[in-house]
Short mmCIF file of C-alpha atoms in Angstrom, two decimals:
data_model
loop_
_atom_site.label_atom_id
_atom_site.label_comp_id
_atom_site.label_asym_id
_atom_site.label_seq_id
_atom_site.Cartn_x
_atom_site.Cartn_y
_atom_site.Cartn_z
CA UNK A 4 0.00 0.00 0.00
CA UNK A 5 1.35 3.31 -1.02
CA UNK A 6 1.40 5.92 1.87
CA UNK A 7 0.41 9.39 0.86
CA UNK A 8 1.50 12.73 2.58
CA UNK A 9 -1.45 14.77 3.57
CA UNK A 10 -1.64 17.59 1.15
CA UNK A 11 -0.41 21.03 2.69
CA UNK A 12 -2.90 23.74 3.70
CA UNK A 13 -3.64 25.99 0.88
CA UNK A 14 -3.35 29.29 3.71
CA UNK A 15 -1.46 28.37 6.43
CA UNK A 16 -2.00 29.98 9.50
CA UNK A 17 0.43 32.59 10.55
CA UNK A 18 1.66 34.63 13.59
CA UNK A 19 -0.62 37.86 12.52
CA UNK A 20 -3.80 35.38 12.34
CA UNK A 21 -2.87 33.90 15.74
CA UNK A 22 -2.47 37.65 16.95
CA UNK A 23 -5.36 38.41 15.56
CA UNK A 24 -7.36 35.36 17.02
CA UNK A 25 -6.17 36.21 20.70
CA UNK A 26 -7.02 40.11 20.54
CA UNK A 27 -10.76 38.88 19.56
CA UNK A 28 -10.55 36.04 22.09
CA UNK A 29 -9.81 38.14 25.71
CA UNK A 30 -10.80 34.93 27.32
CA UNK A 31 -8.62 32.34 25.72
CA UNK A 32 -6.42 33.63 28.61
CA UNK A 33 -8.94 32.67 31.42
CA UNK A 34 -9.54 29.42 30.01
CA UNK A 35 -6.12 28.70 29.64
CA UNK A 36 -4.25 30.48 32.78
CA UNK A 37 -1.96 28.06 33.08
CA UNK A 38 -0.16 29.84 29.95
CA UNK A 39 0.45 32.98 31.66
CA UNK A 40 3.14 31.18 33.71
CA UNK A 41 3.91 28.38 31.07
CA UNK A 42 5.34 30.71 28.42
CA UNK A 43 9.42 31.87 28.58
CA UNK A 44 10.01 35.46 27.40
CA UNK A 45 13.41 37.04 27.75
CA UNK A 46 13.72 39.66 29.62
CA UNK A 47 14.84 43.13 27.78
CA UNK A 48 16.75 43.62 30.80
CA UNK A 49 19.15 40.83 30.73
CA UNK A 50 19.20 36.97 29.31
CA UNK A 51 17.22 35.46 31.73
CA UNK A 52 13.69 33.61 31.04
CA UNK A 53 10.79 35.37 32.27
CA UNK A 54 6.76 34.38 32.32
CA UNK A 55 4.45 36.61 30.33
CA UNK A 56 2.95 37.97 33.44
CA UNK A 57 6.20 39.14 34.46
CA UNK A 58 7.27 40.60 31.11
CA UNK A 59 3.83 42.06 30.93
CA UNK A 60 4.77 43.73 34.40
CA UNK A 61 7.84 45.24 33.05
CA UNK A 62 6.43 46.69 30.24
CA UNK A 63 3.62 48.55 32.60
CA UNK A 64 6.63 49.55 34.66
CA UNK A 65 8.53 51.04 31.49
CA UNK A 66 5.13 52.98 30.13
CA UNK A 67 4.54 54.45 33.69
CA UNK A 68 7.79 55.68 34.07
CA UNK A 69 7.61 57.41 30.46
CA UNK A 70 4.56 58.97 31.34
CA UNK A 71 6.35 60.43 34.66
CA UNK A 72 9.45 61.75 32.85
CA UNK A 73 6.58 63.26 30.48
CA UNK A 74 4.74 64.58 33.28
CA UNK A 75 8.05 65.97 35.10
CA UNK A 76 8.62 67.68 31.48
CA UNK A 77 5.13 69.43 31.43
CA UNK A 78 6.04 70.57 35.10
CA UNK A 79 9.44 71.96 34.44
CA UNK A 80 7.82 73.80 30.96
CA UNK A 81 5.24 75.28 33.27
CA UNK A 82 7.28 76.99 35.90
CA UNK A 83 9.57 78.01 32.66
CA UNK A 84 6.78 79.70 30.92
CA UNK A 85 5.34 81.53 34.61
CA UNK A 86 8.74 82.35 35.52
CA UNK A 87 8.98 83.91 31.65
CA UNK A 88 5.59 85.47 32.19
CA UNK A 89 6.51 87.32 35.15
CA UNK A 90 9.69 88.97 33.27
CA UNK A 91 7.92 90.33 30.90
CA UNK A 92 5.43 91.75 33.40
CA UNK A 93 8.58 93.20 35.27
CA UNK A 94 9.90 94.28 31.83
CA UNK A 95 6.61 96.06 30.74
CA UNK A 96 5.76 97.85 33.84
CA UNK A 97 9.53 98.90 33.86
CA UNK A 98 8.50 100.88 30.35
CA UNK A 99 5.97 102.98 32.59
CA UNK A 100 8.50 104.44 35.18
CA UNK A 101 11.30 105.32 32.62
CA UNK A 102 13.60 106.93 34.61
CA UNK A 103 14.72 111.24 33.24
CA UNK A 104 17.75 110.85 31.10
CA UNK A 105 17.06 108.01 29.08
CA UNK A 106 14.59 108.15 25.48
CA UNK A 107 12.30 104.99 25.33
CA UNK A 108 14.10 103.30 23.39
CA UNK A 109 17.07 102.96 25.03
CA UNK A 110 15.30 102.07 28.85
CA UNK A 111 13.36 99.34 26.54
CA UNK A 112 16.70 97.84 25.39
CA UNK A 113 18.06 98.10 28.49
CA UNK A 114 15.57 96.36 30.33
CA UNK A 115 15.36 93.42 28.08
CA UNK A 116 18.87 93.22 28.36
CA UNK A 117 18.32 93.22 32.40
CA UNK A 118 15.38 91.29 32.43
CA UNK A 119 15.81 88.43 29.91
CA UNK A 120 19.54 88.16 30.37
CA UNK A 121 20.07 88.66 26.78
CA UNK A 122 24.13 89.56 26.20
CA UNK A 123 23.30 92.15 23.49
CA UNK A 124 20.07 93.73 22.32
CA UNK A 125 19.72 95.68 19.26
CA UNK A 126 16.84 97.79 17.95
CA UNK A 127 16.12 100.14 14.70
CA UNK A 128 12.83 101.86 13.76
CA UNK A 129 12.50 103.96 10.29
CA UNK A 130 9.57 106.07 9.22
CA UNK A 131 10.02 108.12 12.50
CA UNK A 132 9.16 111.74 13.73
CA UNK A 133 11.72 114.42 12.54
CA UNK A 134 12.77 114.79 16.39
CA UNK A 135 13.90 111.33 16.59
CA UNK A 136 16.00 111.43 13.39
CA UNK A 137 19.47 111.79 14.48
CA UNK A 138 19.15 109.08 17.50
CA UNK A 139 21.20 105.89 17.27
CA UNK A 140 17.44 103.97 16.98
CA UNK A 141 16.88 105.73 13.75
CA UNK A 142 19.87 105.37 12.02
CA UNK A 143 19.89 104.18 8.09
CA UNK A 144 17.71 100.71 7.31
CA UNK A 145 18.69 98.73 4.47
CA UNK A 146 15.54 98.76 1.87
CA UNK A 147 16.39 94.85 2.28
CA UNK A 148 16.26 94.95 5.84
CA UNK A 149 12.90 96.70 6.09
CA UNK A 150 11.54 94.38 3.08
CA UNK A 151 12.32 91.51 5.74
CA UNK A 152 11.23 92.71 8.36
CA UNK A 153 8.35 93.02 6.59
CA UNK A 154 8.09 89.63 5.27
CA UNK A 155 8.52 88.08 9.33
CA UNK A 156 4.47 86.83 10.24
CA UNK A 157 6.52 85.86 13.81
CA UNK A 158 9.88 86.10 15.50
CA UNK A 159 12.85 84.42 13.52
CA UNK A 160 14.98 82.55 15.65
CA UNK A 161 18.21 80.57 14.48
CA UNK A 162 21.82 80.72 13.87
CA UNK A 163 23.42 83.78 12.40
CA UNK A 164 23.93 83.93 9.20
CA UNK A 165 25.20 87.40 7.94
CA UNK A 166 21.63 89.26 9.13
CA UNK A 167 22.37 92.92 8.51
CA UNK A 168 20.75 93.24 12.22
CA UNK A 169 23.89 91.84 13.78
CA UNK A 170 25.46 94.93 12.63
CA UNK A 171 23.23 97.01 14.72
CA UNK A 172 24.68 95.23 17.52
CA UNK A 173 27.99 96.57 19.75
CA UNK A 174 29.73 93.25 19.38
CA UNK A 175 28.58 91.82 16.12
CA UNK A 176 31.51 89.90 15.80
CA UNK A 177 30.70 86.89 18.60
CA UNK A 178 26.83 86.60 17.50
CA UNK A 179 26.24 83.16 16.99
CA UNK A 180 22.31 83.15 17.69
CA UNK A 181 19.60 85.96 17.59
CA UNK A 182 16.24 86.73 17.30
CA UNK A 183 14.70 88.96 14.94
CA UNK A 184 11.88 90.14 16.41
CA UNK A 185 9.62 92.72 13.74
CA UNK A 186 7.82 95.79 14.96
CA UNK A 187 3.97 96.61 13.83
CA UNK A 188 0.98 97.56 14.73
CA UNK A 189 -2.45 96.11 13.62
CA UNK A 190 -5.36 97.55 11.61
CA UNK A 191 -8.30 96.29 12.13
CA UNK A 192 -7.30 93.21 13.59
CA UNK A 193 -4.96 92.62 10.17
CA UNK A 194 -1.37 93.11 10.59
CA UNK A 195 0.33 96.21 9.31
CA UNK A 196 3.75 97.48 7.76
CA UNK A 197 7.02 96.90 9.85
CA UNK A 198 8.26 100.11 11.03
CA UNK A 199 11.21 98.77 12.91
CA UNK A 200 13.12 95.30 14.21
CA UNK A 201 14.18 94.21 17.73
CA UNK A 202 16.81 92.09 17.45
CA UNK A 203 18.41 89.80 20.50
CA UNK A 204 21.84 88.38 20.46
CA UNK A 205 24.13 85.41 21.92
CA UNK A 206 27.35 84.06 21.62
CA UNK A 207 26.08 80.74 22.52
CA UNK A 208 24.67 78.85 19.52
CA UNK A 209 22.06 77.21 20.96
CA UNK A 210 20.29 80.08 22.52
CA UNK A 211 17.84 80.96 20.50
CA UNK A 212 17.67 78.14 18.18
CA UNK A 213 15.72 77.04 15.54
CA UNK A 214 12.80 74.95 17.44
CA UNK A 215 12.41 77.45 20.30
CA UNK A 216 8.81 78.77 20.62
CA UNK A 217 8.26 82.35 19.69
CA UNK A 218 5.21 82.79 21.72
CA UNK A 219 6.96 84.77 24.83
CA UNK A 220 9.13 87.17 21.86
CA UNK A 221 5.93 87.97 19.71
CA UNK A 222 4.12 89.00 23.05
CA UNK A 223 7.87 91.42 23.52
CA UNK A 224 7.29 92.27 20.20
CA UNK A 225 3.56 93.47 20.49
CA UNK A 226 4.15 95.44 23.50
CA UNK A 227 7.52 96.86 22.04
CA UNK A 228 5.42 98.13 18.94
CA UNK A 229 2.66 99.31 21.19
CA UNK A 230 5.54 101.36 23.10
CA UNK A 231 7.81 102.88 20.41
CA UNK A 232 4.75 103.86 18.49
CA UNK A 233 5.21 107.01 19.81
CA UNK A 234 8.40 107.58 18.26
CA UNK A 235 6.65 108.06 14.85
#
């Protein structure tokens, strides 16, 4: 008698249909408990065997301790961002009291200096009032300068890359990062022309990089604009 082989399955069954069959079946486990402790993982953690229960108890371990380094993170940012908050409340309340011998543009370069800690703070406005015209503020803007200025919808933060704003700076030489903060008003609720740029300075490259939020410097900016309005 001739022996046959039993013909193979035409569709096997694989490890994404037995996957599949347990995430539909949440009681195969119940039925079968003895499983649980039957079946040899290795542990991430080191060569040794472990059950599924226990591997399933390190990976609960390794997701709550994620979620507390992301929770520690969301603390940290929060006492960053009141701690931020109240400088530019100092800051802005320090543009009320501007003490006799200083214009308003210099106190609000100073203080930002003070306040923020910023090594070098830089700040040009064009279009102003004939009385302003020989200050240091209102000295010659490149047409391409005020064209970007212009062109900025929010703060530009990043490395420095020959900005013609670093020259407007005492030390231009050791800028490595700035922000270029633009000065407007609105109309209307619709953003108008640039009349002038702030611009904030460090030698440290990674101070006011490209992924830091511009949030805190477009409120500066607004209440900058709002300020040195007056100068027009």
């Amino acid at each position: 008698m001739t022996q046959t082989t039993p013909p193979a399955l035409a569709n096997p069954i694989t490890e994404d249909d037995i996957a599949h069959y347990l995430s539909i079946t949440p009681d195969f486990f119940q039925r079968h408990a003895e499983l649980l402790a039957a079946v040899q993982l290795t542990s991430p953690h080191g060569n040794r065997a472990v059950s599924l229960q226990e591997r399933q108890a390190e990976m609960l371990r390794e997701k709550i301790k994620g979620l507390e380094h992301r929770i520690m993170d969301m603390v940290r940012n929060g006492n960053e961002n009141v701690l931020l908050s109240d400088k530019i409340l100092r800051w802005t309340r320090s543009l009320f009291v501007k003490p006799a011998g200083l214009s308003l543009p210099e106190h609000l370069v100073l203080e930002l200096t003070m306040q923020f800690s910023v090594p070098q703070v830089g700040l040009r406005l064009w279009d102003v009032a004939a009385t302003h015209a020989g200050e240091d503020f209102a000295k010659p803007v490149s047409d391409d300068a005020k064209l970007f200025a212009n062109s900025l919808t929010e703060p530009f933060c990043g490395l420095n890359t020959g900005f013609e704003a670093v020259s407007w700076l005492s030390d231009p030489q050791s800028v490595a990062s700035l922000a270029l903060v633009p000065l407007r008003l609105s109309n209307d609720g619709a953003p108008g022309a640039a009349f002038g740029m702030l611009v904030l300075a460090s030698s440290d490259a990674t101070r006011f990089n490209s992924n830091l939020g511009t949030d805190f410097l477009a409120r500066i900016g607004e209440i900058a604009s709002a300020a040195l309005s007056t100068m027009r």
